[in-house]
PDB file of C-alpha atoms and ligand atoms in Angstrom:
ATOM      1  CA  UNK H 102     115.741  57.246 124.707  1.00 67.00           C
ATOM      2  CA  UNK H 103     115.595  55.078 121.695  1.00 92.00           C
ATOM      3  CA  UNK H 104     115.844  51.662 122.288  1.00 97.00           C
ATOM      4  CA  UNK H 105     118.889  49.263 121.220  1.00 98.00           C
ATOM      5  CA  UNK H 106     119.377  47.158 117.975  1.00 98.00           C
ATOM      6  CA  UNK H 107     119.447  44.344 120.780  1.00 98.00           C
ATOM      7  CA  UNK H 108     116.724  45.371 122.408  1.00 98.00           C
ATOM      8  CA  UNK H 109     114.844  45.257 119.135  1.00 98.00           C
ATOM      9  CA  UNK H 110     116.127  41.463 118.497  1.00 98.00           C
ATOM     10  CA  UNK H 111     115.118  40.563 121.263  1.00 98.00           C
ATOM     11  CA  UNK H 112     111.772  42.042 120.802  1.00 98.00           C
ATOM     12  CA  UNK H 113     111.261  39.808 117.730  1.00 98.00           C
ATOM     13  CA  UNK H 114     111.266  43.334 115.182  1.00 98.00           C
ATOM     14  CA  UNK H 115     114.247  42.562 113.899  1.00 98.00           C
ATOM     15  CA  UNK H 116     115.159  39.359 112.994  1.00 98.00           C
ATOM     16  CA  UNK H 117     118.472  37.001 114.211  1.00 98.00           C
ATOM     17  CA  UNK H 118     119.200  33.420 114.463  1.00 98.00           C
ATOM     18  CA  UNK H 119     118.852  32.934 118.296  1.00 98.00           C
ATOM     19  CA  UNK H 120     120.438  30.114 119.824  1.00 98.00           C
ATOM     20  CA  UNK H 121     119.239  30.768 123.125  1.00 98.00           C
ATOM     21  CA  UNK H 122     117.371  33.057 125.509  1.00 98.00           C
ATOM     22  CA  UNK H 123     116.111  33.343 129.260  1.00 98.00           C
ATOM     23  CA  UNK H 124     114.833  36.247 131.563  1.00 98.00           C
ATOM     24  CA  UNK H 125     117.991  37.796 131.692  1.00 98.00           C
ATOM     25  CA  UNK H 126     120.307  37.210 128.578  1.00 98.00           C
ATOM     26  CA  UNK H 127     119.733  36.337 124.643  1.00 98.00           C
ATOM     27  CA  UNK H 128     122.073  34.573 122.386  1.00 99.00           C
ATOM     28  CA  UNK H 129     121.901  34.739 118.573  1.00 99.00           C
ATOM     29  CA  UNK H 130     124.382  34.377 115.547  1.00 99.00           C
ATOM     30  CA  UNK H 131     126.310  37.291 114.738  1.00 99.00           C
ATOM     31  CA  UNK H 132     125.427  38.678 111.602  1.00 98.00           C
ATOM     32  CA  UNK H 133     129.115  38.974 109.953  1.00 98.00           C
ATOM     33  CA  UNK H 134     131.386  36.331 111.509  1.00 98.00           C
ATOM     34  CA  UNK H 135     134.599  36.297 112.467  1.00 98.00           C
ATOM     35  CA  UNK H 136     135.050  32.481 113.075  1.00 98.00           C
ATOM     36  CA  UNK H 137     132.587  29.186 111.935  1.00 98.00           C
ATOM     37  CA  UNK H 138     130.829  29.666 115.073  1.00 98.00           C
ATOM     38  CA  UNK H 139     130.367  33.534 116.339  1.00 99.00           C
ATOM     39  CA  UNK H 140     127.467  34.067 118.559  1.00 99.00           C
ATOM     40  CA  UNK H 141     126.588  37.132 120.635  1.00 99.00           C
ATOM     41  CA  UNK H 142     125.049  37.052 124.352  1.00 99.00           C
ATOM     42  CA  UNK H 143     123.601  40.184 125.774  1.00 98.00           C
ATOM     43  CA  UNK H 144     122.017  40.761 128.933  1.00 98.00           C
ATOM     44  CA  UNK H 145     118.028  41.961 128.112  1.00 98.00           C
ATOM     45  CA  UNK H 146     118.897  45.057 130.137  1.00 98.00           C
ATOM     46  CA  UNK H 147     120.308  47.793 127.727  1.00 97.00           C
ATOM     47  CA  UNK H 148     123.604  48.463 129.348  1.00 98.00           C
ATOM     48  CA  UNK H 149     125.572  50.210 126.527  1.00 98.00           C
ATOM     49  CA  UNK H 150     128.723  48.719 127.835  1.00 98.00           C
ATOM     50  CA  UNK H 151     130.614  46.812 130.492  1.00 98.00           C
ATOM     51  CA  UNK H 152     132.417  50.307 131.796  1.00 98.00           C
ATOM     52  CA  UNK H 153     128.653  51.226 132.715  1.00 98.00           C
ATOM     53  CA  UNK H 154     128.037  48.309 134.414  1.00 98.00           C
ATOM     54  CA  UNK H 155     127.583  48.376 138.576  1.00 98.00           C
ATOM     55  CA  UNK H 156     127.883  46.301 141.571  1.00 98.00           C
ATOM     56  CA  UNK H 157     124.210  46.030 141.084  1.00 98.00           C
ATOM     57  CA  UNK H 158     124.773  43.960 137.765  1.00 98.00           C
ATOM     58  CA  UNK H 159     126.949  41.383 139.111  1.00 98.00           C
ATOM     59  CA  UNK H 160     124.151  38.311 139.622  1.00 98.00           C
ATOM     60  CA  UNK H 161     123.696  39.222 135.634  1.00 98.00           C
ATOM     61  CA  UNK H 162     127.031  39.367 134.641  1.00 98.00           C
ATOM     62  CA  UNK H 163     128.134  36.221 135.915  1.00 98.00           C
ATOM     63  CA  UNK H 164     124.829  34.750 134.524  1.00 98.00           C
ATOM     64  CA  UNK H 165     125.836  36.026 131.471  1.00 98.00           C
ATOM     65  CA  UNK H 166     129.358  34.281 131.800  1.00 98.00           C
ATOM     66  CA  UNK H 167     128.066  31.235 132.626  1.00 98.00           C
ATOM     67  CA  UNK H 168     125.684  31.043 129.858  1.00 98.00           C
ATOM     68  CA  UNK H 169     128.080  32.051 127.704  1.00 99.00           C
ATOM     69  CA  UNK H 170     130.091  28.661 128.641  1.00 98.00           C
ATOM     70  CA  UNK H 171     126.873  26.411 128.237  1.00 98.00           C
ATOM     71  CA  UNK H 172     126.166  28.227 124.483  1.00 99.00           C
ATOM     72  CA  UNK H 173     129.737  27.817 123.298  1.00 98.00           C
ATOM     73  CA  UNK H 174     129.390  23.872 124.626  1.00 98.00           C
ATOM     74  CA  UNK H 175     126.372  23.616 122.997  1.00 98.00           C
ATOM     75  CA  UNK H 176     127.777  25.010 119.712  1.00 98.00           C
ATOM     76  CA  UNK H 177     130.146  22.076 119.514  1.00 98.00           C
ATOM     77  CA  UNK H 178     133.106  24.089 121.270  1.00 98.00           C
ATOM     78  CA  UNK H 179     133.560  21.913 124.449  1.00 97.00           C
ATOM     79  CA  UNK H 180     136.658  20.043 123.361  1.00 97.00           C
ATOM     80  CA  UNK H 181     138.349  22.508 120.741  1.00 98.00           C
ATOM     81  CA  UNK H 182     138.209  25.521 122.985  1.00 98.00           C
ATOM     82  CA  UNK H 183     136.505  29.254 122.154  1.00 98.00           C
ATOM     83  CA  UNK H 184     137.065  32.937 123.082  1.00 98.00           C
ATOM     84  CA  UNK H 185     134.701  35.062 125.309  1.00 98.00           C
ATOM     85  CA  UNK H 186     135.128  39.164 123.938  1.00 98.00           C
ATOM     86  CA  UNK H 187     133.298  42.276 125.245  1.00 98.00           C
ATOM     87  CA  UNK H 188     135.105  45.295 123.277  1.00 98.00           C
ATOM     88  CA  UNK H 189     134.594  48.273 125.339  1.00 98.00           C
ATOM     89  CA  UNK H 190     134.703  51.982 123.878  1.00 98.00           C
ATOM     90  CA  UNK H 191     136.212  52.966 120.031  1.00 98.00           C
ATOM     91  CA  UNK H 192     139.702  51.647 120.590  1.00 97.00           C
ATOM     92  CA  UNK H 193     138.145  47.806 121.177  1.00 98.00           C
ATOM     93  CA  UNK H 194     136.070  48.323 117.779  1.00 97.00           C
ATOM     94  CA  UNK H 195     132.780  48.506 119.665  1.00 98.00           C
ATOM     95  CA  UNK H 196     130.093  49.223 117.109  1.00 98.00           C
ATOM     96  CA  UNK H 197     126.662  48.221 119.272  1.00 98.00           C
ATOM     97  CA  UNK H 198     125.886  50.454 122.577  1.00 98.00           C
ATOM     98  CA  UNK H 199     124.291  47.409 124.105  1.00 98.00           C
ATOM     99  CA  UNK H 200     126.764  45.227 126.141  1.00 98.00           C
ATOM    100  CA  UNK H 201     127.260  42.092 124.198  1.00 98.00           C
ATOM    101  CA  UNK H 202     129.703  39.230 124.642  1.00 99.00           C
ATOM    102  CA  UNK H 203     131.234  37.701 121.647  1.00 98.00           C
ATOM    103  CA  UNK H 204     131.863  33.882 121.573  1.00 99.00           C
ATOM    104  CA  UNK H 205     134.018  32.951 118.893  1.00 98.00           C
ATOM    105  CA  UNK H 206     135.358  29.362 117.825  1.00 98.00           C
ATOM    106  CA  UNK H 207     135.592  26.367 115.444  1.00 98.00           C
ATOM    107  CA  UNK H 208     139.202  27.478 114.274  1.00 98.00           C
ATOM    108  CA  UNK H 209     142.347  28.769 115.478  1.00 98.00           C
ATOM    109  CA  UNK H 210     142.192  31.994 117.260  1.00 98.00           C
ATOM    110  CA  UNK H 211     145.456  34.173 116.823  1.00 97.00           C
ATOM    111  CA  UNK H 212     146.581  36.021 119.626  1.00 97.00           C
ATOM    112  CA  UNK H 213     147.444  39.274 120.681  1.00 96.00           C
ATOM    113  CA  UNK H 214     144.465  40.207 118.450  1.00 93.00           C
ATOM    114  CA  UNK H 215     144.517  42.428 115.782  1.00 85.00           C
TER     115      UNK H 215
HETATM  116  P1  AMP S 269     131.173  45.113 118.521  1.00 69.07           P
HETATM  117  O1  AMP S 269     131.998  45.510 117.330  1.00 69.07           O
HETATM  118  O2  AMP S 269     131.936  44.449 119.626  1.00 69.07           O
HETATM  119  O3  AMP S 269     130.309  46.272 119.004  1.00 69.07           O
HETATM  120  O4  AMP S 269     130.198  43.976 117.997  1.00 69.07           O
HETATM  121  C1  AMP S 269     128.963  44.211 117.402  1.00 69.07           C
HETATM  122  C2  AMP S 269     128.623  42.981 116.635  1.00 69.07           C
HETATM  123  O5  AMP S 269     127.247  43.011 116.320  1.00 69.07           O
HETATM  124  C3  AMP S 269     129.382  42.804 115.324  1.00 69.07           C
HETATM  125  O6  AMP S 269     130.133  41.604 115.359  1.00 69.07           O
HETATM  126  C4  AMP S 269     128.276  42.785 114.288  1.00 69.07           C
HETATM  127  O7  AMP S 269     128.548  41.904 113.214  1.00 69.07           O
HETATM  128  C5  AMP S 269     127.085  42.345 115.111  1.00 69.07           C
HETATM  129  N1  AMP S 269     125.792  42.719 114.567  1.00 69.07           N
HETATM  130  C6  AMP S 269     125.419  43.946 114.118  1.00 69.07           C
HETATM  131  N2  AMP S 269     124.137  43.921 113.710  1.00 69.07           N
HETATM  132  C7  AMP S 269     123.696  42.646 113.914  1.00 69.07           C
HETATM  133  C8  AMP S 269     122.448  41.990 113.678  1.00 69.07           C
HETATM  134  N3  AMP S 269     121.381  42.624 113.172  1.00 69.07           N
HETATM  135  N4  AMP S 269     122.354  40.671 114.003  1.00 69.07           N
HETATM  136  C9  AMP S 269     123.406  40.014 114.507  1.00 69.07           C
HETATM  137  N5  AMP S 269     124.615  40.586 114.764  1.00 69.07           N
HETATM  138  C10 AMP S 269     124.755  41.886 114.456  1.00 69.07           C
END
């Protein structure tokens, strides 16, 4: 099987702005963004999206989460607050098959979403 645009950022072939990365997860700027900050964190392992996930993913997933919380901080969004997203399937706009998390802030989110 053909491996993942994320897999291929994370492999250094194609290039991204990453803010972060450790044996499990990788965070870089998203490359058309939604808000002044908009980063993406992805677990390393290609899970095409959180409906495929298992039981067996859980110590990753909440790594993921948690990490998540300690990018957006570092990104300046402590105080103002952020949103954590993971669209799932063609109704939540999912474009990448590689589970990603979308942390969005730095203005006034709306909500419901669009
Ligand atoms: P989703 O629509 O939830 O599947 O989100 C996929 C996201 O990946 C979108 O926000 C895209 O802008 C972003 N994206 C696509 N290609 C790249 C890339 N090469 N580098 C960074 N972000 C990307």
């Amino acid at each position: 099987m053909s491996r993942t645009l994320f897999e291929k950022i994370a492999a250094r072939e194609i290039n991204a702005d990453i803010v972060y990365e450790d044996n499990q997860v990788l965070a870089f700027k998203d490359i058309n963004p939604q808000a002044p900050v908009h980063i993406l964190i992805v677990p390393k392992k290609p899970i095409p999206r959180i409906a495929e996930a298992g039981p067996w993913d859980n110590q990753m997933l909440g790594h993921l989460l948690t990490k998540a919380a300690e990018v957006a901080h570092q990104a300046g969004l402590g105080n103002s607050g952020y949103r954590l997203v993971i669209n799932n399937g063609p109704d939540a706009g999912e474009s990448v098959p590689h589970l990603h998390c979308h942390i969005l802030g730095g203005r006034q989110l709306e909500w419901p979403p669009g």
